[in-house]
Coordinates of C-alpha atoms in Angstrom, one line a residue:
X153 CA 38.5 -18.7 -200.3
X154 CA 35.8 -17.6 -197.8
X155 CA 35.6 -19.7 -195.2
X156 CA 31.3 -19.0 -194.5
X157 CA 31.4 -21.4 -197.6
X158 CA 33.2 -24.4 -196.3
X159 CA 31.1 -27.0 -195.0
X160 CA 30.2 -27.9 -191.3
X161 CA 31.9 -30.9 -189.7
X162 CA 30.4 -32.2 -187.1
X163 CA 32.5 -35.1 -184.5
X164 CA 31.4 -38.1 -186.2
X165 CA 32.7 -37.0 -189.6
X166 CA 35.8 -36.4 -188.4
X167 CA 36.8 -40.3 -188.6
X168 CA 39.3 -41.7 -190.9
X169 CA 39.7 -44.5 -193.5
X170 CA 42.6 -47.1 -193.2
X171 CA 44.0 -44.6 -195.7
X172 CA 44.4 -42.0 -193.1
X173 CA 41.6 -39.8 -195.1
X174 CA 37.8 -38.0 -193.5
X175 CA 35.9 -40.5 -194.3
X176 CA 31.8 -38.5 -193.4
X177 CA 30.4 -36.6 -196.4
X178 CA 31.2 -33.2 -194.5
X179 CA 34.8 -34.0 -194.2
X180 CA 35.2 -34.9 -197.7
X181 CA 33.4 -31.5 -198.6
X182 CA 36.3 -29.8 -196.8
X183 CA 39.4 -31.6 -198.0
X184 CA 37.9 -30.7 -201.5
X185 CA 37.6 -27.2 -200.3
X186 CA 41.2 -26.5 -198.9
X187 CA 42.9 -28.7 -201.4
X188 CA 41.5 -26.2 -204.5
X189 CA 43.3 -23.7 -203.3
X190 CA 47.1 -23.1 -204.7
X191 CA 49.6 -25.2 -203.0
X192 CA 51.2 -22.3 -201.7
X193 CA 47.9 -21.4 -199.2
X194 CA 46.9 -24.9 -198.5
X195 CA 49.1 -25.3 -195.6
X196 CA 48.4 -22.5 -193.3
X197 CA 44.9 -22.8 -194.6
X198 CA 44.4 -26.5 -193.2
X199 CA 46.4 -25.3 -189.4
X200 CA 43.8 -23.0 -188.9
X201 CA 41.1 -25.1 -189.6
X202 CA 42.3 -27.9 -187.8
X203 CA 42.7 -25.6 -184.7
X204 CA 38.9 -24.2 -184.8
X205 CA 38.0 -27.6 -185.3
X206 CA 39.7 -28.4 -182.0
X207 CA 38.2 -25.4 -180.5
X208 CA 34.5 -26.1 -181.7
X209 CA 34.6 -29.9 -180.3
X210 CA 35.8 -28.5 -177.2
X211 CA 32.6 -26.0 -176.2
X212 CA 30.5 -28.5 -177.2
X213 CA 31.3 -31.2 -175.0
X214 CA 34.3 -30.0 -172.7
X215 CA 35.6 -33.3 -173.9
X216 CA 39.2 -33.0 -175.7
X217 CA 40.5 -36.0 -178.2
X218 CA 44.2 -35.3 -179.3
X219 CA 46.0 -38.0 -181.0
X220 CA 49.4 -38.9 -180.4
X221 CA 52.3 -40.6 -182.0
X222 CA 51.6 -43.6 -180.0
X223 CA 49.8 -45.3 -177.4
X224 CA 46.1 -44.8 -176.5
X225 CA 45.0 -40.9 -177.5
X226 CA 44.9 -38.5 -174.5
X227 CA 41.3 -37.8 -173.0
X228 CA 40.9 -34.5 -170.8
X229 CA 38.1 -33.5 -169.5
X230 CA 38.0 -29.8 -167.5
X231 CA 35.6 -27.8 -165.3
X232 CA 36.0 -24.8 -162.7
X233 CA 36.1 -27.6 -159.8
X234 CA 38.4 -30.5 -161.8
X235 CA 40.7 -31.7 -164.2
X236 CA 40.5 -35.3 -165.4
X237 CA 43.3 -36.4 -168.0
X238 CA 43.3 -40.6 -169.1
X239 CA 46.5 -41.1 -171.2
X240 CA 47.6 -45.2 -171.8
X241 CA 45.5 -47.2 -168.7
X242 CA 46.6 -44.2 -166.2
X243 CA 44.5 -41.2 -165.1
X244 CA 45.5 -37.8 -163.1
X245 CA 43.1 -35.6 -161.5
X246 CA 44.1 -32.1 -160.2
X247 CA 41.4 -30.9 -158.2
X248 CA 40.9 -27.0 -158.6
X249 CA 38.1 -26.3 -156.4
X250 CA 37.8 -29.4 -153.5
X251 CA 34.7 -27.6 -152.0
X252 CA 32.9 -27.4 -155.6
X253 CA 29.8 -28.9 -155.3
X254 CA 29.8 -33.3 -155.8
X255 CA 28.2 -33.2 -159.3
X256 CA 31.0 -31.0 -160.4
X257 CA 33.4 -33.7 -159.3
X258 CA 30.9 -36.9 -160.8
X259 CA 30.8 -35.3 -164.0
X260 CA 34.1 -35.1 -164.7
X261 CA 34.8 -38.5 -163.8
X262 CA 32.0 -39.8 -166.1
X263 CA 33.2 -38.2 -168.4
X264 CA 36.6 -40.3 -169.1
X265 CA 35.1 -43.3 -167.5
X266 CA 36.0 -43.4 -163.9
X267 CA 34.2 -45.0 -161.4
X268 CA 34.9 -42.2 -158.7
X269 CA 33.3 -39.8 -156.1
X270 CA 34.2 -37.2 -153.9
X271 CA 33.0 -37.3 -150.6
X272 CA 33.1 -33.4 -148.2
X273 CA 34.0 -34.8 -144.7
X274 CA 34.1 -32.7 -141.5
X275 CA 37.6 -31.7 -140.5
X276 CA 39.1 -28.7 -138.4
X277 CA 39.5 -25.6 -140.1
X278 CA 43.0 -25.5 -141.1
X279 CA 42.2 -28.8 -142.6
X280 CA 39.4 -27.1 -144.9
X281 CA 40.2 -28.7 -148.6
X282 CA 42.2 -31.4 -147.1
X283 CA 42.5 -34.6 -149.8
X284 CA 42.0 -38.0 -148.4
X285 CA 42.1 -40.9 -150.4
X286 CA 41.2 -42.5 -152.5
X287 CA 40.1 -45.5 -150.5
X288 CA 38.7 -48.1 -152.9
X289 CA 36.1 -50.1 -151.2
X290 CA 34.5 -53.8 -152.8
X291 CA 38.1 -54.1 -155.1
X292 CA 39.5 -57.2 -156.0
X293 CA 43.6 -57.0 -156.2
X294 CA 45.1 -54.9 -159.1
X295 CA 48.7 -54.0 -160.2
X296 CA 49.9 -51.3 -159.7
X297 CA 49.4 -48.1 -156.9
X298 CA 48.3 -44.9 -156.3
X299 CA 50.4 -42.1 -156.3
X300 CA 49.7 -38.5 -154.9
X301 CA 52.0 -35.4 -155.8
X302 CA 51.3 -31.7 -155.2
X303 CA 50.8 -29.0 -158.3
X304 CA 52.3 -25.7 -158.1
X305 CA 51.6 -23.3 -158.0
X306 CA 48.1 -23.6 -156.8
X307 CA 44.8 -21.0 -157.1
X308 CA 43.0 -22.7 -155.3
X309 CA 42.9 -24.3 -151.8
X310 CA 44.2 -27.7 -153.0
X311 CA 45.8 -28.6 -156.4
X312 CA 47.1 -32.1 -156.6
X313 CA 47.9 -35.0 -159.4
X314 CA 46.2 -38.5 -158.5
X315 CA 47.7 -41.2 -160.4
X316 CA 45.6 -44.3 -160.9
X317 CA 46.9 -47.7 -161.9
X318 CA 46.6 -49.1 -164.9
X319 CA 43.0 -51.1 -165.4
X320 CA 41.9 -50.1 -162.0
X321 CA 38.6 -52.0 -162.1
X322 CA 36.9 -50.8 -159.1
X323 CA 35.3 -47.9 -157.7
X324 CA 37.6 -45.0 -155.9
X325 CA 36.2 -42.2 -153.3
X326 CA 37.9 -39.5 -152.5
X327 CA 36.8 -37.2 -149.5
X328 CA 37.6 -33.4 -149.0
X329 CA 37.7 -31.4 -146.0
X330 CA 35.2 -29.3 -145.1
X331 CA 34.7 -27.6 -142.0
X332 CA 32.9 -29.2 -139.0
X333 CA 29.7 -27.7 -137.8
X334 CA 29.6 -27.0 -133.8
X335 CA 29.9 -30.3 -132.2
X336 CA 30.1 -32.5 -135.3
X337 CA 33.0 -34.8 -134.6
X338 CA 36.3 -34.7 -136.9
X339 CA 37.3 -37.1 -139.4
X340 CA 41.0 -38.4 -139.4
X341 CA 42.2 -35.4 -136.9
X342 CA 45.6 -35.1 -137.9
X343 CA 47.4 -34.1 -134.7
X344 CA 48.8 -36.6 -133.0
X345 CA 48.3 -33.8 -130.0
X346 CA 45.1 -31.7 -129.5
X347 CA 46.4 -27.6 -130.5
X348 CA 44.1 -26.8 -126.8
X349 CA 46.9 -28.8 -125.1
X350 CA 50.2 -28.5 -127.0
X351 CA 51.4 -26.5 -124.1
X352 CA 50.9 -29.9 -121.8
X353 CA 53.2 -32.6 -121.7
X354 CA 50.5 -35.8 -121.3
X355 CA 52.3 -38.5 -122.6
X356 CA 53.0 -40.7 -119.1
X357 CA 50.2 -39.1 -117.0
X358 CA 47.9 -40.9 -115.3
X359 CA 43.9 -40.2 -116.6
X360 CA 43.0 -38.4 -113.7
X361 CA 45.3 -35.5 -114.1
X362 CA 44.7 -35.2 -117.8
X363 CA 41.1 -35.5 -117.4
X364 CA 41.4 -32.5 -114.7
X365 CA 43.4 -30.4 -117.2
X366 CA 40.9 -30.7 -120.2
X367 CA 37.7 -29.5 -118.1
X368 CA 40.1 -27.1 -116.7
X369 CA 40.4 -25.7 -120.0
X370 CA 36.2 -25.5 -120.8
X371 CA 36.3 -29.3 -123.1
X372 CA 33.9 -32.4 -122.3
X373 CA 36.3 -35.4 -122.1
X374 CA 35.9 -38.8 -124.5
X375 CA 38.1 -41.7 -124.0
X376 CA 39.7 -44.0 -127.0
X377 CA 41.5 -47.3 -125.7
X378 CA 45.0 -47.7 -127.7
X379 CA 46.0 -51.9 -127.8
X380 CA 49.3 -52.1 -129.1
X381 CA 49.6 -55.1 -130.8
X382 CA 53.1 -57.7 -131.2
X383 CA 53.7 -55.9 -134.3
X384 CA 53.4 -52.6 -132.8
X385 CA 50.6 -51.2 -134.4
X386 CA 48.0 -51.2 -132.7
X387 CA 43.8 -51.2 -132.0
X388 CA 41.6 -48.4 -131.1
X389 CA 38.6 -48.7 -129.3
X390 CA 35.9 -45.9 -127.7
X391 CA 34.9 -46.1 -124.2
X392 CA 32.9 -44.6 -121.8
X393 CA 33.9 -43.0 -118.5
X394 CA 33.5 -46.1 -116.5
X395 CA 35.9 -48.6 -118.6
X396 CA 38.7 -46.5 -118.0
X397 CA 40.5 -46.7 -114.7
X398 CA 41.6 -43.7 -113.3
X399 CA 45.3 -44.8 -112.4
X400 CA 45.9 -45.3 -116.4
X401 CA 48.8 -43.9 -118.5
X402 CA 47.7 -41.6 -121.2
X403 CA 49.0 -41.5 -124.5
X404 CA 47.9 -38.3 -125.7
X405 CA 45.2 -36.0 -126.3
X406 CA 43.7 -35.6 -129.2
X407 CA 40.8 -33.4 -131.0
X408 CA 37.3 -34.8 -131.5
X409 CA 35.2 -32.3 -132.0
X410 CA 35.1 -28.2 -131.2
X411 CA 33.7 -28.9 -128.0
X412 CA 35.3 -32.6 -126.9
X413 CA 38.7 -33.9 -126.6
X414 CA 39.2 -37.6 -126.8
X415 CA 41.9 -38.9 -123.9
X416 CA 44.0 -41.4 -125.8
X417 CA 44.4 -44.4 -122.8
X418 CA 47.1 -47.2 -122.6
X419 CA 44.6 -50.0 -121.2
X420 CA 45.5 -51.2 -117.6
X421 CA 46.1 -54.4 -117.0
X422 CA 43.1 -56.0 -116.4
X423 CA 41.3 -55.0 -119.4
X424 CA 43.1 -57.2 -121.2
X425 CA 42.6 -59.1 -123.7
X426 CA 42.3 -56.7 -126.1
X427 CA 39.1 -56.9 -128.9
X428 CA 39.0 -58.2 -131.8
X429 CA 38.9 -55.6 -134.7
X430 CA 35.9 -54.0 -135.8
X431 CA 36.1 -52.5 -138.8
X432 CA 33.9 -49.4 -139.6
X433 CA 31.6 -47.4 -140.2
X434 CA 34.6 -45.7 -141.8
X435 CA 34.1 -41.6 -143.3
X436 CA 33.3 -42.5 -146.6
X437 CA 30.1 -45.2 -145.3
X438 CA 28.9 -42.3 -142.6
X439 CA 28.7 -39.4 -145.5

């Protein structure tokens, strides 16, 4: 058989009657084909067909359809910045590149159906391809959870598998570290203590001293009020210079920006009450 002569499928006539057979006039054409062929050449014949098949779908559309022996079929999806993969209501996402450009990342999701983004946040620069997220903003309850595991080994500067719940119905945005320009203030610093002060012990210290310290060390100062709550969590609110007392207890110390560190301040006691919580903007409203 020479295989120039068998006929072109395209996607749509690769569907199936409830017999299980091509059911497009191009399909048929090629069962006829293979099936004239002797028995003993009709197997291996059909595998390799069935493979460039596969591999022709594939650089058309990026778009991969494999059936399985049950459940919903498997829909993958692939780029140099993401993988998408949708198998029975869940998805997983590794993310190759997290500083590829947004499109990259909208594409893919598109792709299988997700209502997702990826957002590039400032952060420090160890923090450079940082995850965060998802946060799912405007979303009614669901069942299930996220999950969040690491893939190795990893090329690139964050590989990780997102697993969505079943039916999520809402919209998901993810952000990514990137690193902050000079001045641009952090998102979610992740030290509970600045680095520029980790030799310091400030926990106890009254704001004074710490203040001292930090334009010792070349920083502007920024203050963040910390209201511990019944439940122990607590409230943070920013403040200027003149709300904060200098005979207050500081927390810590923690990174704002390259050129400002924020004194964390236990609120004296006639500050009290504390505010009421006022949500926002969060990172993913402010970029």
């Amino acid at each position: 058989m020479n295989l120039t002569d068998l006929a072109r499928v395209r996607d749509e006539d690769l569907s199936r009657d409830p017999a299980g057979l091509p059911s497009g006039a191009g399909a048929q054409a090629l069962l006829e084909a293979i099936t004239a062929e002797p028995v003993e050449r009709r197997r291996p014949v059909r595998r390799r067909l069935a493979w460039g098949a596969g591999a022709l779908a594939l650089a058309a559309t990026v778009v991969l359809a494999a059936g399985l022996p049950f459940g919903d079929p498997t829909t993958r999806y692939a780029n140099a910045a993401i993988v998408v993969s949708r198998y029975e209501g869940q998805v997983t996402i590794e993310i190759r590149d997290p500083l590829a450009r947004p499109e990259e990342f909208r594409e893919a999701f598109a792709a299988i159906g997700l209502n997702a983004e990826v957002k590039q946040v400032p952060v420090v620069k160890e923090q450079v391809g940082l995850l965060m997220g998802p946060v799912t903003p405007d979303t009614g309850p669901f069942e299930g959870w996220f999950s969040q595991e690491p893939i190795e080994p990893c090329a690139a500067t964050t590989c990780v598998k997102i697993t969505v719940p079943r039916n999520f119905p809402g919209r998901m945005i993810f952000g990514v570290g990137r690193e902050a320009r000079p001045g641009e203030p952090y998102v979610h610093p992740m030290w509970h203590l600045s680095r520029a002060m980790k030799d310091v012990e400030v926990e106890g210290r009254t704001v004074a001293e710490v203040r001292a310290e930090v334009e010792r060390r070349g920083f502007k100062v920024g203050y963040r009020l910390r209201w511990r709550t019944e439940k122990n969590a607590y409230i943070e609110q920013r403040a200027t210079a003149d709300q904060v007392k200098d005979d207050w207890k500081v927390e810590t110390v923690q990174d704002h920006s390259s050129d400002t560190l924020d004194i964390v301040v236990v609120p004296g006691p006639e500050a009290w009450p504390a505010p009421s919580p006022t949500p926002g903007p969060h990172w993913w409203e402010r970029y």
